[in-house]
Every structure is written in structure tokens, then in C-alpha cells.
CSV table of C-alpha atoms in Angstrom, one decimal:
chain,number,residue,atom,x,y,z
J,888,MET,CA,-8.5,18.2,4.3
J,889,SER,CA,-11.0,20.6,6.2
J,890,SER,CA,-11.1,21.4,9.6
J,891,GLU,CA,-13.6,19.1,10.3
J,892,THR,CA,-12.3,16.2,8.7
J,893,GLN,CA,-8.8,17.0,10.5
J,894,SER,CA,-10.7,17.2,14.0
J,895,HIS,CA,-12.8,14.1,13.2
J,896,LEU,CA,-9.4,12.0,12.4
J,897,ALA,CA,-7.5,13.6,15.4
J,898,ARG,CA,-10.3,12.5,17.9
J,899,GLY,CA,-10.4,8.9,16.4
J,900,LEU,CA,-6.9,7.7,16.0
J,901,LYS,CA,-5.0,7.4,19.3
J,902,ASN,CA,-1.1,6.6,18.9
J,903,ARG,CA,-2.1,2.8,19.3
J,904,HIS,CA,-4.3,3.1,16.3
J,905,ILE,CA,-1.7,4.9,14.4
J,906,GLN,CA,0.9,2.1,15.2
J,907,MET,CA,-1.4,-0.9,14.2
J,908,ILE,CA,-3.0,0.7,11.5
J,909,ALA,CA,0.1,1.6,9.6
J,910,LEU,CA,1.5,-2.1,10.3
J,911,GLY,CA,-1.9,-3.7,9.1
J,912,GLY,CA,-2.0,-1.5,5.9
J,913,ALA,CA,1.4,-2.5,4.9
J,914,ILE,CA,0.8,-6.5,5.9
J,915,GLY,CA,-1.6,-7.4,3.5
J,916,THR,CA,-2.1,-8.8,-0.2
J,917,GLY,CA,1.5,-7.7,-1.0
J,918,LEU,CA,2.8,-10.0,1.3
J,919,PHE,CA,0.1,-12.9,1.5
J,920,TYR,CA,-0.5,-13.2,-2.2
J,921,GLY,CA,1.6,-10.9,-4.2
J,922,SER,CA,5.2,-12.6,-2.8
J,923,ALA,CA,4.2,-15.4,-4.7
J,924,ALA,CA,4.7,-13.7,-8.2
J,925,SER,CA,8.1,-12.2,-7.1
J,926,ILE,CA,9.2,-15.6,-5.7
J,927,GLN,CA,8.7,-17.2,-9.2
J,928,LEU,CA,10.9,-14.2,-10.7
J,929,VAL,CA,13.9,-14.4,-8.2
J,930,GLY,CA,13.7,-17.9,-5.8
J,931,PRO,CA,15.0,-17.4,-2.5
J,932,GLY,CA,16.8,-14.2,-3.4
J,933,ILE,CA,13.3,-12.8,-2.5
J,934,ILE,CA,15.0,-12.1,0.7
J,935,VAL,CA,17.4,-9.4,-0.6
J,936,SER,CA,14.4,-8.1,-3.0
J,937,TYR,CA,12.6,-7.0,0.0
J,938,ILE,CA,15.9,-5.8,1.9
J,939,ILE,CA,16.4,-3.4,-1.2
J,940,GLY,CA,12.9,-2.3,-1.4
J,941,GLY,CA,12.4,-1.8,2.2
J,942,PHE,CA,15.6,0.3,2.3
J,943,VAL,CA,14.5,2.6,-0.7
J,944,MET,CA,10.8,3.1,1.4
J,945,TYR,CA,12.6,3.8,4.4
J,946,LEU,CA,14.4,6.6,2.7
J,947,ILE,CA,11.5,8.0,1.5
J,948,MET,CA,9.4,7.8,4.5
J,949,ARG,CA,12.2,9.8,6.2
J,950,MET,CA,11.7,12.6,3.7
J,951,LEU,CA,8.0,12.6,4.2
J,952,GLY,CA,8.7,12.3,7.9
J,953,GLU,CA,10.9,15.3,7.9
J,954,MET,CA,8.2,17.6,6.2
J,955,SER,CA,5.1,16.1,8.1
J,956,THR,CA,7.2,16.7,11.5
J,957,GLU,CA,7.7,20.4,10.4
J,958,GLU,CA,4.2,21.0,9.2
J,959,PRO,CA,1.8,18.2,10.5
J,960,VAL,CA,-1.2,18.8,8.1
J,961,ALA,CA,-3.5,16.3,7.0
J,962,GLY,CA,-2.9,16.0,3.4
J,963,ALA,CA,0.7,15.7,3.9
J,964,PHE,CA,2.6,15.2,0.7
J,965,SER,CA,-0.3,17.0,-1.5
J,966,HIS,CA,-0.2,19.6,0.6
J,967,PHE,CA,3.6,20.0,0.5
J,968,ALA,CA,3.4,19.7,-3.1
J,969,TYR,CA,0.8,22.6,-3.3
J,970,LYS,CA,2.9,24.5,-1.3
J,971,TYR,CA,6.4,24.2,-2.3
J,972,TRP,CA,6.0,23.2,-6.1
J,973,GLY,CA,2.8,24.7,-7.5
J,974,GLU,CA,-1.0,24.4,-7.9
J,975,PHE,CA,-0.8,21.5,-10.4
J,976,ALA,CA,1.6,19.7,-8.3
J,977,GLY,CA,-1.1,19.4,-5.4
J,978,PHE,CA,-3.8,18.7,-7.9
J,979,LEU,CA,-1.9,15.8,-9.2
J,980,ALA,CA,-0.8,14.4,-5.7
J,981,GLY,CA,-4.1,14.3,-4.2
J,982,TRP,CA,-5.9,12.8,-7.3
J,983,ASN,CA,-3.1,10.5,-8.1
J,984,TYR,CA,-3.4,9.5,-4.5
J,985,TRP,CA,-7.1,8.9,-4.6
J,986,PHE,CA,-6.6,6.9,-7.7
J,987,LEU,CA,-3.7,4.7,-6.1
J,988,TYR,CA,-6.2,3.7,-3.4
J,989,ILE,CA,-9.0,2.8,-5.7
J,990,LEU,CA,-6.7,0.6,-7.2
J,991,VAL,CA,-5.5,-0.6,-4.0
J,992,SER,CA,-8.8,-1.6,-3.0
J,993,MET,CA,-9.5,-3.2,-6.3
J,994,ALA,CA,-6.4,-5.3,-5.9
J,995,GLU,CA,-7.9,-6.6,-2.5
J,996,LEU,CA,-11.3,-7.2,-3.9
J,997,THR,CA,-9.4,-9.6,-6.5
J,998,VAL,CA,-7.8,-11.8,-3.9
J,999,VAL,CA,-10.8,-12.0,-1.7
J,1000,GLY,CA,-12.1,-14.2,-4.5
J,1001,ILE,CA,-9.1,-16.7,-4.6
J,1002,TYR,CA,-9.1,-16.9,-0.8
J,1003,VAL,CA,-12.6,-18.0,-0.9
J,1004,ALA,CA,-11.8,-20.3,-3.5
J,1005,TYR,CA,-9.5,-22.1,-1.4
J,1006,TRP,CA,-13.0,-23.6,0.5
J,1007,PHE,CA,-15.3,-23.2,-2.4
J,1008,PRO,CA,-13.5,-23.7,-5.7
J,1009,ASP,CA,-16.7,-23.5,-7.8
J,1010,PHE,CA,-18.0,-20.1,-6.3
J,1011,PRO,CA,-17.4,-17.4,-8.9
J,1012,ALA,CA,-14.4,-15.1,-8.1
J,1013,TRP,CA,-16.4,-12.1,-9.4
J,1014,LEU,CA,-19.5,-12.5,-7.4
J,1015,THR,CA,-17.2,-13.0,-4.1
J,1016,SER,CA,-16.0,-9.5,-4.9
J,1017,LEU,CA,-19.5,-8.0,-5.4
J,1018,ILE,CA,-20.5,-9.4,-2.1
J,1019,VAL,CA,-17.8,-7.8,-0.2
J,1020,LEU,CA,-17.9,-4.5,-2.2
J,1021,VAL,CA,-21.7,-4.0,-1.6
J,1022,SER,CA,-21.2,-5.1,2.5
J,1023,ILE,CA,-18.2,-3.1,3.3
J,1024,THR,CA,-19.8,-0.3,1.1
J,1025,ALA,CA,-23.0,-0.4,3.2
J,1026,ILE,CA,-21.1,-0.9,6.6
J,1027,ASN,CA,-19.0,2.4,5.8
J,1028,LEU,CA,-22.2,4.6,4.8
J,1029,ILE,CA,-24.0,3.5,8.2
J,1030,ASN,CA,-21.3,4.2,11.0
J,1031,VAL,CA,-17.5,4.7,10.7
J,1032,ARG,CA,-17.4,5.9,14.8
J,1033,LEU,CA,-15.5,2.4,15.4
J,1034,TYR,CA,-13.3,2.5,12.3
J,1035,GLY,CA,-10.2,3.1,14.2
J,1036,GLU,CA,-10.9,0.7,16.8
J,1037,ALA,CA,-12.1,-2.1,14.2
J,1038,GLU,CA,-8.7,-1.7,12.0
J,1039,PHE,CA,-6.8,-1.8,15.3
J,1040,TRP,CA,-7.9,-5.7,16.0
J,1041,PHE,CA,-7.6,-6.4,12.1
J,1042,ALA,CA,-4.1,-5.4,12.2
J,1043,ILE,CA,-3.6,-7.5,15.4
J,1044,ILE,CA,-5.1,-10.5,13.7
J,1045,LYS,CA,-2.6,-10.3,10.7
J,1046,VAL,CA,0.6,-9.2,13.0
J,1047,LEU,CA,-0.2,-12.3,15.3
J,1048,ALA,CA,-0.6,-14.6,12.3
J,1049,VAL,CA,2.5,-13.7,10.7
J,1050,ILE,CA,4.4,-14.2,14.0
J,1051,GLY,CA,2.6,-17.4,14.3
J,1052,MET,CA,3.9,-18.4,10.9
J,1053,ILE,CA,7.3,-17.4,11.5
J,1054,VAL,CA,7.1,-19.3,14.9
J,1055,LEU,CA,5.6,-22.4,13.3
J,1056,GLY,CA,8.1,-22.3,10.5
J,1057,LEU,CA,11.2,-22.2,12.9
J,1058,VAL,CA,9.9,-25.3,14.6
J,1059,LEU,CA,9.7,-27.1,11.1
J,1060,ILE,CA,13.2,-25.8,10.2
J,1061,VAL,CA,14.8,-27.1,13.6
J,1062,PHE,CA,12.6,-30.0,15.0
J,1063,GLY,CA,10.3,-30.8,12.3
J,1064,LEU,CA,6.6,-32.0,13.0
J,1065,GLY,CA,6.2,-35.8,12.8
J,1066,GLY,CA,9.0,-36.2,10.4
J,1067,GLU,CA,12.6,-34.7,9.8
J,1068,ALA,CA,13.5,-31.2,10.3
J,1069,THR,CA,13.9,-29.4,6.8
J,1070,GLY,CA,17.2,-27.7,7.7
J,1071,LEU,CA,18.3,-24.9,5.6
J,1072,SER,CA,19.1,-26.9,1.8
J,1073,ASN,CA,16.0,-25.4,0.2
J,1074,LEU,CA,17.9,-22.1,0.2
J,1075,TRP,CA,20.3,-23.1,-2.5
J,1076,ALA,CA,19.3,-26.8,-3.6
J,1077,HIS,CA,17.1,-25.7,-6.5
J,1078,ASP,CA,19.3,-24.2,-8.9
J,1079,GLY,CA,20.9,-21.9,-6.3
J,1080,PHE,CA,20.0,-18.8,-4.2
J,1081,PHE,CA,19.4,-16.5,-7.4
J,1082,PRO,CA,18.1,-19.1,-9.8
J,1083,HIS,CA,17.6,-16.5,-12.4
J,1084,GLY,CA,20.3,-14.4,-11.9
J,1085,MET,CA,20.7,-10.8,-11.3
J,1086,TRP,CA,18.0,-10.2,-14.0
J,1087,GLY,CA,15.6,-12.1,-11.9
J,1088,LEU,CA,16.4,-9.9,-9.0
J,1089,LEU,CA,15.5,-6.8,-11.2
J,1090,LEU,CA,12.5,-7.9,-12.1
J,1091,SER,CA,11.0,-9.1,-8.4
J,1092,LEU,CA,11.6,-5.6,-7.4
J,1093,VAL,CA,8.8,-4.4,-9.4
J,1094,VAL,CA,6.4,-7.0,-7.8
J,1095,VAL,CA,8.1,-6.2,-4.2
J,1096,MET,CA,7.5,-2.4,-4.5
J,1097,PHE,CA,3.8,-3.1,-5.1
J,1098,SER,CA,3.8,-4.9,-1.4
J,1099,PHE,CA,5.1,-1.5,0.2
J,1100,GLY,CA,2.5,0.7,-1.1
J,1101,GLY,CA,0.8,2.3,1.5
J,1102,THR,CA,3.5,2.8,3.9
J,1103,GLU,CA,3.5,6.3,3.0
J,1104,LEU,CA,0.1,6.5,5.1
J,1105,ILE,CA,2.5,6.2,8.3
J,1106,GLY,CA,3.4,10.0,7.8
J,1107,ILE,CA,0.0,11.1,6.8
J,1108,THR,CA,-1.7,9.2,9.7
J,1109,ALA,CA,0.7,10.1,12.3
J,1110,GLY,CA,0.3,13.5,11.3
J,1111,GLU,CA,-3.0,13.3,13.0
J,1112,ALA,CA,-1.6,12.7,16.1
J,1113,ASP,CA,-1.7,15.2,19.1
J,1114,ASP,CA,2.0,15.2,19.6
J,1115,PRO,CA,3.7,15.0,15.8
J,1116,LYS,CA,7.1,16.0,16.7
J,1117,LYS,CA,7.1,12.8,18.9
J,1118,SER,CA,4.8,10.4,17.3
J,1119,ILE,CA,5.7,10.9,13.5
J,1120,PRO,CA,9.3,10.0,14.0
J,1121,GLN,CA,8.2,7.0,16.4
J,1122,ALA,CA,6.0,5.7,13.8
J,1123,ILE,CA,8.3,5.9,11.0
J,1124,ARG,CA,11.2,4.6,13.0
J,1125,GLN,CA,9.3,1.5,14.5
J,1126,VAL,CA,6.5,0.6,11.8
J,1127,MET,CA,9.1,0.6,9.2
J,1128,TRP,CA,11.6,-1.8,11.0
J,1129,ARG,CA,8.6,-4.0,12.0
J,1130,ILE,CA,7.6,-4.4,8.6
J,1131,LEU,CA,10.9,-5.3,7.4
J,1132,ILE,CA,11.0,-8.0,10.3
J,1133,PHE,CA,7.9,-9.5,9.4
J,1134,TYR,CA,8.4,-9.5,5.4
J,1135,ILE,CA,11.9,-10.4,5.9
J,1136,GLY,CA,11.1,-13.0,8.6
J,1137,ALA,CA,8.1,-14.4,7.0
J,1138,LEU,CA,9.8,-14.9,3.5
J,1139,THR,CA,13.0,-16.4,4.8
J,1140,VAL,CA,11.1,-19.0,7.0
J,1141,MET,CA,8.9,-19.6,3.7
J,1142,MET,CA,12.0,-20.1,1.5
J,1143,ILE,CA,13.6,-22.5,4.2
J,1144,ILE,CA,10.8,-24.9,4.7
J,1145,PHE,CA,9.3,-25.2,1.0
J,1146,PRO,CA,11.2,-25.5,-2.4
J,1147,TRP,CA,10.5,-22.2,-4.0
J,1148,ASN,CA,9.7,-23.6,-7.4
J,1149,GLN,CA,6.6,-25.3,-6.1
J,1150,VAL,CA,5.1,-21.9,-5.0
J,1151,GLY,CA,2.5,-21.4,-7.2
J,1152,MET,CA,0.1,-18.4,-7.8
J,1153,GLU,CA,-3.2,-20.5,-7.1
J,1154,GLY,CA,-3.7,-19.0,-3.4
J,1155,SER,CA,-1.7,-17.3,-0.8
J,1156,PRO,CA,1.9,-19.0,-0.7
J,1157,PHE,CA,1.7,-19.2,3.1
J,1158,VAL,CA,-1.6,-21.1,3.1
J,1159,THR,CA,-0.3,-23.2,-0.1
J,1160,ILE,CA,3.1,-24.3,1.8
J,1161,PHE,CA,1.2,-25.3,5.1
J,1162,SER,CA,-1.4,-27.1,3.2
J,1163,LYS,CA,1.2,-29.0,0.9
J,1164,LEU,CA,3.2,-29.8,4.2
J,1165,GLY,CA,-0.1,-31.5,5.5
J,1166,ILE,CA,-0.6,-29.1,8.4
J,1167,GLY,CA,-4.5,-28.8,7.2
J,1168,SER,CA,-5.4,-26.8,10.2
J,1169,ALA,CA,-2.9,-24.2,9.9
J,1170,ALA,CA,-3.5,-23.7,6.3
J,1171,ASN,CA,-7.1,-23.0,7.2
J,1172,ILE,CA,-6.6,-20.7,9.9
J,1173,LEU,CA,-3.9,-18.7,7.6
J,1174,ASN,CA,-6.5,-18.5,4.7
J,1175,PHE,CA,-9.1,-17.2,7.1
J,1176,VAL,CA,-6.4,-14.9,8.2
J,1177,VAL,CA,-5.5,-13.4,5.0
J,1178,LEU,CA,-9.2,-13.3,3.8
J,1179,THR,CA,-9.8,-11.2,6.9
J,1180,ALA,CA,-6.7,-9.1,6.2
J,1181,ALA,CA,-7.9,-8.3,2.2
J,1182,ILE,CA,-11.2,-7.3,3.5
J,1183,SER,CA,-9.6,-5.0,6.5
J,1184,VAL,CA,-7.5,-3.3,3.7
J,1185,TYR,CA,-10.5,-2.8,1.5
J,1186,ASN,CA,-12.6,-1.5,4.2
J,1187,SER,CA,-9.6,1.1,5.1
J,1188,GLY,CA,-9.7,1.7,1.3
J,1189,ILE,CA,-13.0,2.4,1.1
J,1190,TYR,CA,-13.1,4.7,4.1
J,1191,SER,CA,-9.9,6.5,3.1
J,1192,ASN,CA,-11.2,7.1,-0.7
J,1193,GLY,CA,-14.5,8.8,0.5
J,1194,ARG,CA,-12.5,11.3,2.7
J,1195,MET,CA,-9.9,11.9,0.2
J,1196,LEU,CA,-12.5,12.8,-2.4
J,1197,TYR,CA,-14.3,14.8,0.1
J,1198,SER,CA,-11.0,16.7,0.9
J,1199,LEU,CA,-10.6,17.3,-2.6
J,1200,ALA,CA,-14.0,18.7,-3.0
J,1201,GLU,CA,-13.4,20.9,0.1
J,1202,GLN,CA,-10.2,22.2,-1.7
J,1203,GLY,CA,-12.1,22.9,-4.7
J,1204,ASN,CA,-10.1,20.1,-6.7
J,1205,ALA,CA,-13.1,18.1,-7.0
J,1206,PRO,CA,-16.9,18.7,-7.6
J,1207,LYS,CA,-18.9,20.3,-4.3
J,1208,VAL,CA,-21.1,17.6,-4.5
J,1209,PHE,CA,-18.6,15.2,-2.7
J,1210,THR,CA,-18.8,17.5,0.2
J,1211,LYS,CA,-22.4,16.3,1.0
J,1212,LEU,CA,-22.8,14.6,4.3
J,1213,GLY,CA,-25.3,12.3,5.5
J,1214,GLY,CA,-27.4,12.6,8.9
J,1215,ASN,CA,-24.5,10.6,10.5
J,1216,LYS,CA,-21.9,13.1,9.1
J,1217,VAL,CA,-20.7,10.5,6.6
J,1218,PRO,CA,-19.5,11.8,3.2
J,1219,TYR,CA,-21.9,9.3,1.4
J,1220,VAL,CA,-21.6,10.7,-2.5
J,1221,ALA,CA,-17.7,10.5,-2.1
J,1222,ILE,CA,-17.9,6.9,-0.5
J,1223,LEU,CA,-20.7,6.0,-3.2
J,1224,PHE,CA,-18.7,7.3,-6.2
J,1225,SER,CA,-15.3,5.9,-4.8
J,1226,SER,CA,-17.1,2.4,-4.4
J,1227,ALA,CA,-18.5,2.7,-7.8
J,1228,CYS,CA,-15.1,3.1,-9.5
J,1229,THR,CA,-14.0,0.2,-7.5
J,1230,LEU,CA,-16.8,-1.8,-8.9
J,1231,VAL,CA,-14.8,-2.1,-12.0
J,1232,VAL,CA,-12.8,-4.7,-10.8
J,1233,VAL,CA,-16.0,-7.0,-10.4
J,1234,ALA,CA,-16.1,-7.0,-14.3
J,1235,VAL,CA,-12.2,-7.5,-14.8
J,1236,ASN,CA,-12.5,-10.5,-12.6
J,1237,TYR,CA,-15.5,-11.7,-14.7
J,1238,LEU,CA,-13.7,-11.0,-18.1
J,1239,ILE,CA,-10.2,-12.0,-17.0
J,1240,PRO,CA,-10.3,-14.2,-13.8
J,1241,GLU,CA,-6.8,-15.8,-14.4
J,1242,GLY,CA,-5.0,-12.7,-14.7
J,1243,ALA,CA,-6.9,-10.0,-13.0
J,1244,PHE,CA,-4.7,-9.5,-9.7
J,1245,MET,CA,-1.3,-8.8,-12.0
J,1246,GLN,CA,-3.3,-6.2,-14.1
J,1247,VAL,CA,-4.6,-4.0,-11.2
J,1248,MET,CA,-1.2,-4.5,-9.2
J,1249,ALA,CA,0.7,-3.3,-12.5
J,1250,VAL,CA,-1.4,0.0,-12.7
J,1251,ALA,CA,-1.2,0.5,-9.0
J,1252,THR,CA,2.5,0.0,-8.9
J,1253,THR,CA,2.6,3.0,-11.3
J,1254,ALA,CA,0.5,5.2,-9.6
J,1255,ALA,CA,2.4,4.5,-6.4
J,1256,THR,CA,5.6,5.3,-8.3
J,1257,ILE,CA,4.3,8.9,-9.0
J,1258,THR,CA,3.2,9.2,-5.4
J,1259,TRP,CA,7.2,8.3,-4.1
J,1260,VAL,CA,8.6,10.2,-6.9
J,1261,MET,CA,6.8,13.5,-5.9
J,1262,ILE,CA,7.6,12.7,-2.1
J,1263,VAL,CA,11.2,12.7,-3.1
J,1264,LEU,CA,10.9,16.0,-5.4
J,1265,VAL,CA,9.0,18.0,-3.2
J,1266,HIS,CA,11.3,17.1,-0.1
J,1267,MET,CA,14.3,18.7,-2.2
J,1268,LYS,CA,12.0,21.8,-2.7
J,1269,PHE,CA,11.0,21.6,1.0
J,1270,ARG,CA,15.0,21.4,1.9
J,1271,LYS,CA,15.8,24.6,-0.3
J,1272,ALA,CA,12.9,26.6,1.1
J,1273,HIS,CA,14.4,25.7,4.4
J,1274,ALA,CA,18.3,26.2,3.5
J,1275,GLN,CA,18.8,28.6,6.2
J,1276,ASP,CA,17.2,26.4,9.4
J,1277,VAL,CA,18.5,23.0,8.4
J,1278,GLY,CA,20.0,22.5,11.6
J,1279,LYS,CA,16.7,23.1,13.4
J,1280,LEU,CA,14.7,20.5,11.5
J,1281,THR,CA,13.5,18.0,14.2
J,1282,PHE,CA,13.4,14.9,12.0
J,1283,PRO,CA,16.1,15.6,9.2
J,1284,ALA,CA,16.2,12.7,6.3
J,1285,PRO,CA,19.7,11.3,6.1
J,1286,PHE,CA,22.0,11.4,3.1
J,1287,TYR,CA,20.1,14.4,1.4
J,1288,PRO,CA,20.5,14.9,-1.5
J,1289,ILE,CA,22.2,11.8,-2.8
J,1290,ALA,CA,19.4,9.8,-1.2
J,1291,ASN,CA,16.9,11.9,-3.3
J,1292,TYR,CA,18.9,11.1,-6.5
J,1293,PHE,CA,19.4,7.4,-5.7
J,1294,CYS,CA,15.7,7.0,-4.9
J,1295,ILE,CA,14.5,8.8,-8.2
J,1296,ALA,CA,16.9,6.5,-10.2
J,1297,PHE,CA,15.7,3.8,-8.5
J,1298,MET,CA,11.7,4.2,-9.2
J,1299,ALA,CA,12.7,5.3,-13.0
J,1300,MET,CA,14.7,1.6,-13.0
J,1301,ILE,CA,11.3,0.2,-11.5
J,1302,ILE,CA,9.3,1.6,-14.7
J,1303,VAL,CA,11.9,0.2,-17.2
J,1304,MET,CA,11.9,-3.2,-15.9
J,1305,MET,CA,8.1,-3.2,-15.9
J,1306,THR,CA,8.4,-2.7,-19.8
J,1307,GLN,CA,10.1,-6.0,-19.5
J,1308,MET,CA,7.3,-7.9,-18.0
J,1309,GLU,CA,4.3,-8.8,-20.3
J,1310,SER,CA,1.8,-8.6,-17.4
J,1311,MET,CA,3.0,-4.9,-16.6
J,1312,ARG,CA,4.1,-3.7,-19.9
J,1313,MET,CA,0.2,-2.1,-20.6
J,1314,ALA,CA,0.6,-0.1,-17.1
J,1315,VAL,CA,3.5,1.8,-18.5
J,1316,ILE,CA,1.5,2.8,-21.6
J,1317,VAL,CA,-1.1,4.1,-19.3
J,1318,LEU,CA,1.1,5.8,-17.4
J,1319,PRO,CA,1.6,8.8,-19.5
J,1320,VAL,CA,-2.3,8.7,-20.4
J,1321,TRP,CA,-3.4,9.2,-16.6
J,1322,LEU,CA,-0.9,12.2,-16.3
J,1323,ILE,CA,-2.3,13.8,-19.3
J,1324,VAL,CA,-5.8,13.1,-18.0
J,1325,LEU,CA,-4.9,14.8,-14.8
J,1326,TYR,CA,-3.6,17.8,-16.4
J,1327,VAL,CA,-6.6,18.2,-18.7
J,1328,GLY,CA,-8.6,17.8,-15.5
J,1329,PHE,CA,-6.6,20.7,-13.8
J,1330,ILE,CA,-7.2,23.0,-16.8
J,1331,PHE,CA,-10.6,22.2,-17.0
J,1332,ARG,CA,-11.1,22.9,-13.1
J,1333,GLY,CA,-9.0,26.1,-13.7
J,1334,ASN,CA,-11.5,27.2,-16.6
J,1335,THR,CA,-14.7,26.1,-14.3
J,1336,ARG,CA,-13.2,28.6,-11.7
J,1337,THR,CA,-12.7,31.5,-14.1
J,1338,ALA,CA,-16.1,31.0,-15.3
J,1339,ALA,CA,-17.4,30.8,-12.1
J,1340,ALA,CA,-15.8,34.0,-10.9
J,1341,GLU,CA,-17.2,35.9,-14.2
């Protein structure tokens, strides 16, 4: 990023913002809506799926944390890929990450329509997506000064909602509300803890990994703090464990109080469960929370997409027109272009309203996989470059290089498992096409630079 962008971010994000934005970014659609898909694949074993996925993400975040602590720069793994691997690696990392957050924004817009349908079932999902897109884009164009504070409070709402859901669920389990306590039998009463065996567990990991998408922002965002050697390790340790507690805690409670085979995809499983249990007010409150959460993540997506495109243009990796700023110092061209790309999901919702989320999630998962694999590979190159002073590293990642090879093998397994799922198979086909597009774009950029130099 440019120094202008870095200083803006440094002034706007305090440590409490870093902690809550990181939490809020991870506690979103993957937990509130996407978990329904993984529950259908693995049943109560979803608890184990999230433990496995969380462990892998913790290892990857430690690798990113090691590099970000030693070189706390905005751009994080894109910068490291460029410095330790090469020019194309940096180009690929930056554009792929922008593309990933376009997809995340699309996923959030998709589920907004589903949540609104809980109250207004006849209101078109595509129209809901369009209204939110136009409104949030307008807000980002008018004023971004309060972004950190707004996202802080959005995250507070989400975190408090998950805590409240866990507490209410525990009351139902132990005491019951106007009826018998549910007990623990739902964990094994419906064809066992792993109703579809180990195959179901492996398939569920694909959907679970989408839920952890965005956690890499911990290292990137923490890198903007005043004291990176303290804040980055603190952010990674605290936020990763909090995410695991929230995900695993919430899903464990969910699997105990309600039969897994009755959790559908018609809305947020949290809302569905409390609604079917007859706790209408709790269901309405939760639906409001998950709707707010989706809009919040979309707001963050539009903001970060605009800034990342602006950053790519500053680096010479995107057209210079994206560096244009409005009178309020907002990169309006980059924001409008990113928003226009996100607009595709409105058409997707219109054409395939029943399967839009899974299609978008599939492509987003492949893009996230590219990002995570690059972090792991770049970390290996980073270690080789610092082979003489490993003992001086402030926040060394554990189990190097075994952890690196393990994470690469895990990501390869995720891609293979995607080919076994009809809703995900097309995304695997798109993956090499996307990499070819990026390479062609890199060559074109190089030729354009050469022509300009002449």
C-alpha cells in the first residue's frame, strides 16, 4: 500500500478495533448460515470438523504472524510473496485476495436476501441484494471516517449474540424452558455422532474452511498497529482461540438442543432452531443479528476491496485510474469498480435463487485456498532467507517445516474433496482458469510497462 493508505489505517484502527474487527470478520456467514450445509454432511461430528479446521488455520496464522511481526507492513503476504518469491507471486497474491473479498461480499449479499425472507417470504432475494449493495456503496463513497468504530460495534453485537445463544442453549439443556431439559442425547440418538462416517467428515471440511475465510486479516490488520511486536502475537493468540470457542461452543450447543437431521438450509440454523423450539422472540432477535452481521461483513468487504484495488494501482499492478480520490479522500473509482463486480451476485440470485450461496461459496473457497497455500509457501522461503537468525525471531511459527507440509497436504485434500461435491465441482474447474487469467494479466502488465518505458 502507499504510505498515505498506511497512515490512514494506522490512525483509524486502535487495538480494540483490531481485536473486534478480527472477531467480527470471522463470525459471520460461515457460522450463521454456512454451518447448515456442513451439518448435513457430518451431523454432530461438525464439532470435530471445526476443531480440525481451526487447528490448520491456527498454524497458517502463526506463519503469517511470524512474518508480519518481523516486517509489519500493510499488504502482508502480498508484500512477502513479492519480496521472497518474485514479482508474479506478489501480483498473484494481491489480485487473488481482492478477488476473494469480492466473492465474500457476494456471499454476504446472497444470504441477506435469505434472512429478510424470514420476515417477508415474498420479497425477491435479488432485490434485497440490490438495495443493500446500493446503500452500503453509497455510505462508503460518502464517509469512511467512522468505519473502525462502526465495525467495532457491529462486532460487539455479533459476539454478544453468540454468547447469548450459548447461554440460552445451556439453559435449555440443563433446565428446559417450560418443558423438559433436552439433555445430551441428540449428539448420538440420530444415527450416531458421525452418521455419514469419515467420508462425511472429510466432505464437511470443505464447507468448514469457508467459515474460517477472513481470519488471515488478523495478521494484516494487526500489522497497522503502533506496536506490532506486541499486538500481532496478541491478536493471533487471542482471536484464534476466541473464534474456536465461539464456533465450537455455539455448534456444540446447537447439536445438543436440536436433532441435526432437522436443520435445513432455509435460513440461519440458529434462527431455525429457536423458531422450531417455540422461542419466537429469540428467533426474531437472532435473525436481526445475523442480518446485521451479513451487512456488516459486506460493508467491510466494500471498504477493503476499494482500498486493496487502490493499493494495487499504487504498486503499478492495476490501472492508475483506481488511484483517483474524491474530495473526501475516498478512492471512489476503486470502490465503484469493486461494487460493480459484486453486482454480479444480484444476477446470480435472480437466475439461481436456490443455489446461489453454495456456488459463490465454492469459488470463494478455492480463492481462499490459493491465499493460504501461498502464505505457507512464502513462509518457507522467508525461513530460508532468515536461516542464520531464526533464534532471533520474535514470534516463530511452531513445527516448521512439518506444519508447512501438513497444511499444504490438507489444502490439496480440500481441493480433491471439492471434486466429490456436485455444488463445488465447477469451482475446481474455474481454479486453473483463474490462475491463467492472472498470469495473462501479469504478462500484459509487463508489456504495458515496457511500452511505456520506450
